Coordinates of C-alpha atoms in Angstrom, one line a residue:
X293 CA 1.1 -10.2 22.5
X294 CA 1.9 -6.7 23.9
X295 CA 2.1 -3.5 21.9
X296 CA 5.9 -3.4 22.5
X297 CA 6.3 -6.8 21.0
X298 CA 4.5 -5.9 17.9
X299 CA 5.7 -2.3 17.5
X300 CA 6.7 -1.6 13.8
X301 CA 9.8 0.3 13.2
X302 CA 8.8 3.8 12.0
X303 CA 8.8 4.0 8.2
X304 CA 8.0 0.3 7.7
X305 CA 5.0 -0.3 5.4
X306 CA 2.5 -1.8 7.8
X307 CA -0.9 -1.8 6.1
X308 CA -2.7 -1.3 2.8
X309 CA -6.2 0.0 2.4
X310 CA -8.6 0.6 -0.4
X311 CA -11.6 3.0 -0.5
X312 CA -14.3 2.0 -3.1
X313 CA -17.9 2.8 -4.0
X314 CA -19.2 -0.8 -4.0
X315 CA -18.0 -2.4 -0.8
X316 CA -19.9 -5.6 -1.2
X317 CA -18.9 -6.2 -4.9
X318 CA -15.3 -5.4 -4.0
X319 CA -15.3 -8.0 -1.2
X320 CA -16.7 -10.5 -3.6
X321 CA -13.9 -9.8 -6.1
X322 CA -11.0 -10.0 -3.7
X323 CA -12.6 -12.9 -1.8
X324 CA -12.7 -14.9 -5.0
X325 CA -9.2 -13.8 -6.1
X326 CA -7.2 -14.2 -2.9
X327 CA -9.5 -16.3 -0.6
X328 CA -10.0 -13.3 1.8
X329 CA -12.7 -13.3 4.4
X330 CA -13.8 -10.1 6.0
X331 CA -14.2 -8.8 9.6
X332 CA -15.8 -5.5 10.6
X333 CA -13.2 -2.7 11.2
X334 CA -13.4 0.8 12.6
X335 CA -16.5 2.7 11.3
X336 CA -15.5 6.3 12.2
X337 CA -15.0 7.2 8.5
X338 CA -17.9 5.0 7.2
X339 CA -18.3 1.3 6.5
X340 CA -14.9 -0.5 6.7
X341 CA -13.9 -4.1 6.8
X342 CA -10.6 -5.9 7.3
X343 CA -9.5 -8.6 4.9
X344 CA -8.5 -11.8 6.7
X345 CA -6.5 -14.7 5.5
X346 CA -6.3 -17.8 7.7
X347 CA -7.5 -15.7 10.7
X348 CA -4.9 -13.0 10.2
X349 CA -5.6 -9.5 9.0
X350 CA -3.9 -8.5 5.7
X351 CA -5.6 -5.4 4.3
X352 CA -8.6 -3.0 4.7
X353 CA -11.4 -1.9 2.4
X354 CA -13.8 1.0 3.1
X355 CA -16.7 2.5 1.4
X356 CA -16.6 6.1 0.0
X357 CA -19.6 8.3 0.6
X358 CA -21.8 8.5 -2.5
X359 CA -20.8 12.1 -3.2
X360 CA -17.1 11.5 -3.0
X361 CA -15.5 11.0 -6.4
X362 CA -11.9 10.2 -5.5
X363 CA -9.4 8.1 -7.4
X364 CA -9.9 4.4 -6.5
X365 CA -6.4 3.2 -5.4
X366 CA -4.7 1.0 -2.9
X367 CA -3.0 3.2 -0.3
X368 CA 0.3 2.1 1.4
X369 CA 0.5 3.0 5.2
X370 CA 3.9 3.7 6.8
X371 CA 4.3 3.0 10.5
X372 CA 5.0 5.8 13.0
X373 CA 5.2 6.1 16.8
X374 CA 3.6 9.6 16.6
X375 CA 1.2 10.4 13.8
X376 CA 1.0 14.1 14.7
X377 CA 4.8 14.6 14.8
X378 CA 5.1 12.7 11.4
X379 CA 2.4 14.9 9.9
X380 CA 4.2 18.0 11.0
X381 CA 7.4 16.6 9.5
X382 CA 5.7 15.8 6.2
X383 CA 4.5 19.5 5.9
X384 CA 7.9 20.8 6.9
X385 CA 9.6 18.7 4.2
X386 CA 7.3 19.8 1.4
X387 CA 4.6 17.2 1.5
X388 CA 0.8 17.7 2.1
X389 CA -1.4 16.2 4.8
X390 CA -4.9 15.8 3.3
X391 CA -6.7 13.9 6.1
X392 CA -6.0 13.9 9.8
X393 CA -4.2 13.1 12.0
X394 CA -7.3 11.5 13.5
X395 CA -8.2 8.6 15.7
X396 CA -9.6 5.4 14.2
X397 CA -11.3 4.3 17.5
X398 CA -9.0 2.2 19.7
X399 CA -7.3 0.8 16.6
X400 CA -4.8 3.6 16.2
X401 CA -4.2 7.1 14.9
X402 CA -3.8 7.8 11.1
X403 CA -3.2 10.5 8.5
X404 CA -3.3 10.5 4.7
X405 CA -0.6 12.6 3.0
X406 CA 1.1 13.1 -0.3
X407 CA 4.8 13.5 -1.1
X408 CA 6.1 16.5 -3.0
X409 CA 5.6 14.6 -6.3
X410 CA 1.9 14.0 -5.4
X411 CA 2.0 10.3 -4.5
X412 CA -0.6 9.6 -1.8
X413 CA 0.4 7.4 1.3
X414 CA -0.9 6.8 4.7
X415 CA 0.7 7.2 8.2
X416 CA -0.4 4.7 10.9
X417 CA 0.3 4.9 14.6
X418 CA -0.8 1.5 15.9
X419 CA -3.0 1.2 19.0
X420 CA -4.9 -2.0 19.3
X421 CA -4.3 -2.6 15.6
X422 CA -0.6 -2.5 14.6
X423 CA -1.2 -3.4 11.0
X424 CA -1.0 -6.6 8.9
X425 CA 0.2 -9.5 11.0
X426 CA 1.0 -12.0 8.3
X427 CA 3.2 -11.8 5.1
X428 CA 4.4 -14.4 2.6
X429 CA 1.5 -16.6 1.8
X430 CA -0.5 -16.0 -1.5
X431 CA -3.0 -13.1 -1.0
X432 CA -0.8 -11.1 1.4
X433 CA 0.9 -7.8 0.6
X434 CA 4.4 -8.7 -0.6
X435 CA 6.0 -5.3 -1.4
X436 CA 5.3 -1.6 -1.7
X437 CA 7.0 0.6 -4.4
X438 CA 6.7 4.2 -5.2
X439 CA 6.5 4.8 -8.9
X440 CA 7.6 8.4 -9.7
X441 CA 9.3 10.4 -12.3
X442 CA 12.7 10.5 -10.7
X443 CA 13.9 9.3 -7.3
X444 CA 16.5 11.8 -6.2
X445 CA 14.3 14.7 -4.8
X446 CA 11.5 12.6 -3.5
X447 CA 13.9 10.1 -2.0
X448 CA 15.3 13.0 0.1
X449 CA 11.7 13.7 1.3
X450 CA 11.2 10.1 2.6
X451 CA 14.7 10.0 4.1
X452 CA 14.0 13.2 6.0
X453 CA 10.6 12.2 7.3
X454 CA 11.2 8.5 8.0
X455 CA 15.0 8.1 8.3
X456 CA 15.5 5.6 5.5
X457 CA 18.9 4.7 4.1
X458 CA 18.8 4.3 0.3
X459 CA 20.7 1.8 -1.8
X460 CA 20.5 0.8 -5.5
X461 CA 18.2 -2.0 -6.2
X462 CA 20.2 -5.1 -7.3
X463 CA 19.7 -6.1 -11.0
X464 CA 17.4 -3.1 -11.7
X465 CA 17.7 -0.1 -13.9
X466 CA 19.7 3.0 -13.0
X467 CA 16.9 4.9 -11.2
X468 CA 15.6 2.1 -8.9
X469 CA 16.5 2.3 -5.2
X470 CA 15.5 0.5 -2.1
X471 CA 14.5 2.2 1.2
X472 CA 16.2 0.5 4.1
X473 CA 15.7 0.5 7.9
X474 CA 18.2 -1.2 10.1
X475 CA 20.0 -2.5 7.0
X476 CA 16.9 -4.2 5.8
X477 CA 15.0 -3.2 2.6
X478 CA 11.4 -2.3 3.4
X479 CA 10.2 -0.6 0.2
X480 CA 11.5 0.8 -3.1
X481 CA 11.4 3.9 -5.3
X482 CA 11.3 3.5 -9.1
X483 CA 12.0 6.5 -11.3
X484 CA 10.4 5.9 -14.7
X485 CA 10.8 9.3 -16.3
X486 CA 8.4 10.0 -19.1
X487 CA 6.9 6.6 -18.8
X488 CA 5.0 7.8 -15.7
X489 CA 1.3 7.6 -16.6
X490 CA -0.1 11.1 -17.2
X491 CA -3.5 10.2 -15.9
X492 CA -2.1 8.6 -12.7
X493 CA 1.0 10.5 -11.8
X494 CA 3.4 9.4 -9.0
X495 CA 1.8 6.7 -6.9
X496 CA 2.5 3.9 -4.5
X497 CA 2.1 0.4 -5.9
X498 CA 1.0 -2.6 -3.7
X499 CA 2.3 -6.0 -4.7
X500 CA 0.3 -9.0 -3.6
X501 CA 1.8 -12.5 -3.5
X502 CA 0.3 -15.0 -5.9
X503 CA 1.0 -18.7 -6.0
X504 CA 0.6 -18.6 -9.8
X505 CA 0.7 -15.1 -11.4
X506 CA -0.5 -16.3 -14.8
X507 CA -3.5 -18.1 -13.3
X508 CA -4.2 -15.2 -10.9
X509 CA -4.1 -12.7 -13.8
X510 CA -6.6 -14.8 -15.8
X511 CA -8.8 -14.9 -12.7
X512 CA -8.7 -11.1 -12.4
X513 CA -10.1 -10.8 -15.9
X514 CA -12.7 -13.5 -15.3
X515 CA -13.9 -11.6 -12.2
X516 CA -14.4 -8.4 -14.1
X517 CA -11.0 -6.8 -13.6
X518 CA -8.4 -5.9 -16.2
X519 CA -4.9 -7.2 -17.0
X520 CA -2.8 -4.1 -17.6
X521 CA 0.6 -5.8 -18.2
X522 CA 0.7 -9.5 -19.1
X523 CA 2.6 -11.8 -16.8
X524 CA 6.3 -11.6 -17.3
X525 CA 9.5 -12.4 -15.4
X526 CA 11.6 -9.7 -13.7
X527 CA 14.6 -9.6 -11.3
X528 CA 12.0 -9.7 -8.4
X529 CA 10.0 -12.6 -9.8
X530 CA 7.1 -13.1 -12.0
X531 CA 4.7 -10.2 -12.1
X532 CA 1.5 -8.9 -13.7
X533 CA -0.1 -5.4 -13.2
X534 CA -3.9 -5.6 -13.0
X535 CA -6.9 -3.6 -11.9
X536 CA -10.0 -4.5 -10.0
X537 CA -13.5 -3.8 -11.4
X538 CA -13.5 -0.2 -9.9
X539 CA -10.0 0.5 -11.4
X540 CA -7.7 0.1 -8.3
X541 CA -4.4 -1.0 -9.7
X542 CA -2.1 -3.5 -8.0
X543 CA 0.6 -6.0 -9.0
X544 CA 0.6 -9.7 -8.7
X545 CA 4.0 -11.2 -7.7
X546 CA 5.4 -14.6 -7.4
X547 CA 8.6 -14.0 -5.5
X548 CA 11.8 -15.4 -7.1
X549 CA 10.0 -17.1 -9.9

C-alpha cells in the first residue's frame, strides 16, 4: 500500500499515544483489558511500543524519563501533510507548541501542542507510519472529543488550523459540536462550562470501543484501574469513563447501544 493510498486528510484524528512511568505494567493492563499485543516502535524519545490488535497497529505507549513528572494522559494526534507549517499555524492562531516538530525516525514527523484553552494534542505527518490502520473492533479508538469550558472560541482555533466545518451534534446539549472534514464528522467539541474538572482543565478524551461496556468497566477495576463514571447510555451509545492504574483517563464506548 503506497503512502498516497493511505494519506489521512489533514485534521483527521489518526493516532492516540500514552506516556507513562511503568511501561511494562501499563502493557499488562491494556493487554488484559483490550487483548492488545505490542511491537517495538521508534525509540528516539525513549522506550516506545505500538499496541497491536489482530496484527494491526491501534495505539502507542511510551515510557517517561524517571525525572519527568508530567500528567499521565492519552494524547490525540491530528494528521497533517506538513508538521512544520501546522506548528507555525498553531502559534499564529494562539496555541502553543511544546515539543517539536521533530522526526520520529522513518515513521514520520510530529509535534505536541496545546490549544488556547490549554488542551494538549499531537500533530502527525505520516512517513512509513500513517497512524492507526484499523477501527471498529473492540479495543480500537472509536472517537476523540475535546472537553472544554465553551466551544465557540476554541472551535475557531481548530477551524483556522485544520479547516474543519462545525455542526451541532445531533441529540446532544446546546454546546456540543462536531468537527467535520469533507462533510464527514471526525471529532467533537463538548463545552461543559463549570463542570470542567479544575484539576484537569480542557483536555482531549479518547473513546475506545468495547464489546460490553459494563464488563469492561468491571475489568478495569479488577486490573487496578478506577471507574470514574458508572456505565450509562447516551445518544452515542453506552459509555463509562475510567482511568488506568497510572491515572490516564479514557472512555469505554459501545457504539449505538
